CSV table of C-alpha atoms in Angstrom, one decimal:
chain,number,residue,atom,x,y,z
P,1,UNK,CA,-22.1,-47.2,13.6
P,2,UNK,CA,-22.5,-49.7,10.7
P,3,UNK,CA,-25.8,-50.0,8.8
P,4,UNK,CA,-27.2,-53.5,8.5
P,5,UNK,CA,-28.3,-54.2,4.9
P,6,UNK,CA,-29.7,-57.7,5.3
P,7,UNK,CA,-30.6,-60.5,7.6
P,8,UNK,CA,-30.3,-64.2,6.9
P,9,UNK,CA,-31.6,-66.9,9.2
P,10,UNK,CA,-31.8,-70.6,8.5
P,11,UNK,CA,-34.1,-72.4,10.9
P,12,UNK,CA,-34.3,-69.9,13.7
P,13,UNK,CA,-36.3,-71.5,16.5
P,14,UNK,CA,-39.8,-70.2,17.3
P,15,UNK,CA,-39.7,-66.6,18.4
P,16,UNK,CA,-36.1,-66.2,17.2
P,17,UNK,CA,-37.5,-65.8,13.7
P,18,UNK,CA,-39.6,-63.0,14.9
P,19,UNK,CA,-36.7,-61.4,16.6
P,20,UNK,CA,-34.6,-61.5,13.4
P,21,UNK,CA,-37.5,-60.0,11.5
P,22,UNK,CA,-38.0,-57.2,14.1
P,23,UNK,CA,-34.2,-56.4,13.9
P,24,UNK,CA,-34.4,-56.3,10.1
P,25,UNK,CA,-37.5,-54.1,10.0
P,26,UNK,CA,-36.0,-51.7,12.6
P,27,UNK,CA,-32.8,-51.4,10.5
P,28,UNK,CA,-34.9,-51.3,7.2
P,29,UNK,CA,-32.8,-54.2,6.1
P,30,UNK,CA,-33.8,-56.9,3.6
P,31,UNK,CA,-34.4,-60.4,5.0
P,32,UNK,CA,-34.4,-64.1,4.1
P,33,UNK,CA,-35.7,-66.3,6.9
P,34,UNK,CA,-36.6,-70.0,6.9
P,35,UNK,CA,-38.2,-70.5,10.3
P,36,UNK,CA,-38.7,-73.7,12.3
P,37,UNK,CA,-40.1,-74.9,15.7
P,38,UNK,CA,-43.4,-73.1,15.3
P,39,UNK,CA,-44.7,-74.8,18.4
P,40,UNK,CA,-42.3,-72.7,20.5
P,41,UNK,CA,-44.4,-69.7,19.4
P,42,UNK,CA,-47.4,-71.1,21.3
P,43,UNK,CA,-45.2,-71.6,24.4
P,44,UNK,CA,-43.8,-68.0,24.2
P,45,UNK,CA,-47.2,-66.3,24.4
P,46,UNK,CA,-47.2,-64.4,27.7
P,47,UNK,CA,-43.6,-65.4,28.5
P,48,UNK,CA,-40.7,-63.1,28.8
P,49,UNK,CA,-40.6,-62.4,25.1
P,50,UNK,CA,-41.5,-58.9,24.0
P,51,UNK,CA,-43.2,-60.1,20.8
P,52,UNK,CA,-47.0,-60.0,20.5
P,53,UNK,CA,-48.8,-62.5,18.4
P,54,UNK,CA,-50.3,-62.2,15.9
P,55,UNK,CA,-47.7,-59.8,14.4
P,56,UNK,CA,-49.8,-57.9,11.9
P,57,UNK,CA,-52.7,-55.5,12.2
P,58,UNK,CA,-54.4,-57.2,9.2
P,59,UNK,CA,-54.4,-60.6,11.0
P,60,UNK,CA,-55.8,-59.1,14.2
P,61,UNK,CA,-58.4,-57.2,12.2
P,62,UNK,CA,-59.4,-60.5,10.6
P,63,UNK,CA,-60.1,-61.8,14.1
P,64,UNK,CA,-57.0,-63.8,14.8
P,65,UNK,CA,-56.2,-63.5,18.5
P,66,UNK,CA,-53.3,-64.8,20.6
P,67,UNK,CA,-55.0,-68.0,21.4
P,68,UNK,CA,-55.9,-68.8,17.8
P,69,UNK,CA,-52.3,-67.9,16.8
P,70,UNK,CA,-51.0,-70.3,19.4
P,71,UNK,CA,-53.2,-73.1,18.0
P,72,UNK,CA,-51.9,-72.4,14.5
P,73,UNK,CA,-48.4,-72.5,15.8
P,74,UNK,CA,-49.0,-75.8,17.5
P,75,UNK,CA,-50.5,-77.3,14.4
P,76,UNK,CA,-47.7,-76.0,12.2
P,77,UNK,CA,-45.1,-77.9,14.2
P,78,UNK,CA,-46.6,-81.3,13.5
P,79,UNK,CA,-44.8,-83.6,11.0
P,80,UNK,CA,-45.6,-87.2,10.2
P,81,UNK,CA,-42.6,-89.6,10.1
P,82,UNK,CA,-42.7,-92.7,8.1
P,83,UNK,CA,-41.9,-96.1,9.5
P,84,UNK,CA,-38.2,-97.1,9.1
P,85,UNK,CA,-39.5,-100.2,7.4
P,86,UNK,CA,-40.3,-98.2,4.3
P,87,UNK,CA,-36.6,-97.3,3.8
P,88,UNK,CA,-34.8,-100.0,1.7
P,89,UNK,CA,-31.6,-101.4,3.1
P,90,UNK,CA,-29.7,-100.2,0.0
P,91,UNK,CA,-30.9,-96.6,0.3
P,92,UNK,CA,-28.3,-93.8,0.2
P,93,UNK,CA,-28.2,-91.3,3.1
P,94,UNK,CA,-30.1,-88.7,0.9
P,95,UNK,CA,-32.7,-91.3,0.0
P,96,UNK,CA,-33.1,-92.3,3.6
P,97,UNK,CA,-33.6,-88.6,4.6
P,98,UNK,CA,-36.3,-88.1,2.0
P,99,UNK,CA,-38.0,-91.3,3.0
P,100,UNK,CA,-38.1,-90.3,6.6
P,101,UNK,CA,-41.1,-87.9,6.3
P,102,UNK,CA,-44.5,-88.3,4.7
P,103,UNK,CA,-45.0,-84.9,3.1
P,104,UNK,CA,-48.3,-85.9,1.5
P,105,UNK,CA,-50.2,-87.1,4.5
P,106,UNK,CA,-53.1,-85.0,5.7
P,107,UNK,CA,-51.3,-83.8,8.9
P,108,UNK,CA,-48.3,-82.7,6.9
P,109,UNK,CA,-50.5,-80.7,4.5
P,110,UNK,CA,-52.4,-79.2,7.5
P,111,UNK,CA,-49.0,-78.3,9.1
P,112,UNK,CA,-47.8,-76.6,5.8
P,113,UNK,CA,-51.0,-74.5,5.6
P,114,UNK,CA,-50.6,-73.5,9.3
P,115,UNK,CA,-46.9,-72.6,8.7
P,116,UNK,CA,-48.0,-70.5,5.7
P,117,UNK,CA,-50.6,-68.7,7.8
P,118,UNK,CA,-48.0,-67.8,10.5
P,119,UNK,CA,-45.5,-66.7,7.9
P,120,UNK,CA,-48.1,-64.7,6.1
P,121,UNK,CA,-48.8,-62.8,9.4
P,122,UNK,CA,-45.0,-62.3,9.9
P,123,UNK,CA,-44.6,-60.9,6.3
P,124,UNK,CA,-47.8,-58.8,6.7
P,125,UNK,CA,-46.2,-57.1,9.7
P,126,UNK,CA,-43.3,-56.1,7.4
P,127,UNK,CA,-45.7,-54.9,4.7
P,128,UNK,CA,-47.1,-52.5,7.3
P,129,UNK,CA,-43.6,-51.0,7.4
P,130,UNK,CA,-43.3,-50.6,3.7
P,131,UNK,CA,-41.8,-53.9,2.7
P,132,UNK,CA,-42.4,-55.9,-0.4
P,133,UNK,CA,-42.5,-59.6,0.6
P,134,UNK,CA,-42.7,-63.1,-0.7
P,135,UNK,CA,-43.4,-66.5,0.9
P,136,UNK,CA,-41.5,-69.2,-1.0
P,137,UNK,CA,-40.9,-73.0,-0.6
P,138,UNK,CA,-37.5,-74.5,-0.7
P,139,UNK,CA,-36.7,-76.0,-4.1
P,140,UNK,CA,-36.6,-79.5,-2.7
P,141,UNK,CA,-39.6,-79.4,-0.4
P,142,UNK,CA,-38.7,-82.8,1.0
P,143,UNK,CA,-35.4,-81.6,2.4
P,144,UNK,CA,-37.1,-80.6,5.6
P,145,UNK,CA,-40.7,-80.5,7.0
P,146,UNK,CA,-40.0,-76.7,7.7
P,147,UNK,CA,-39.5,-75.8,4.0
P,148,UNK,CA,-40.9,-72.2,3.8
P,149,UNK,CA,-38.8,-69.1,3.2
P,150,UNK,CA,-39.9,-65.6,4.0
P,151,UNK,CA,-38.3,-62.8,1.9
P,152,UNK,CA,-38.7,-59.1,2.4
P,153,UNK,CA,-37.1,-56.0,0.9
């Protein structure tokens, strides 16, 4: 049987990110995960998924329960698109993509904080198994509304 040394997941949807993390932790493998679709976490509570939320003992000890976690997940999934009228007709495809989302509006900032809270909880669950972790942002934060990267080793 082969040993898994690392897991890499770019935009795993909702609980798929937690499944990747669980497999990595079980194999004591390093991970790099950039999750998306946080709102699907809220929908997965009590569903057929075998993943309990929140993930970490520390989050539960701080008073975060499944309902509060689901509310965080729902808020993390909100992004504020800009009007297409704000994109100049001469814009390149890259410029158009960057102009599609308003990353500085209040709702986008709230979503980023909620994503960070969910990803902190995910990383803390790995810390409980002896991991060293980091939560990073993609170099170009405006490449996607879901720009956070969890790293553990």
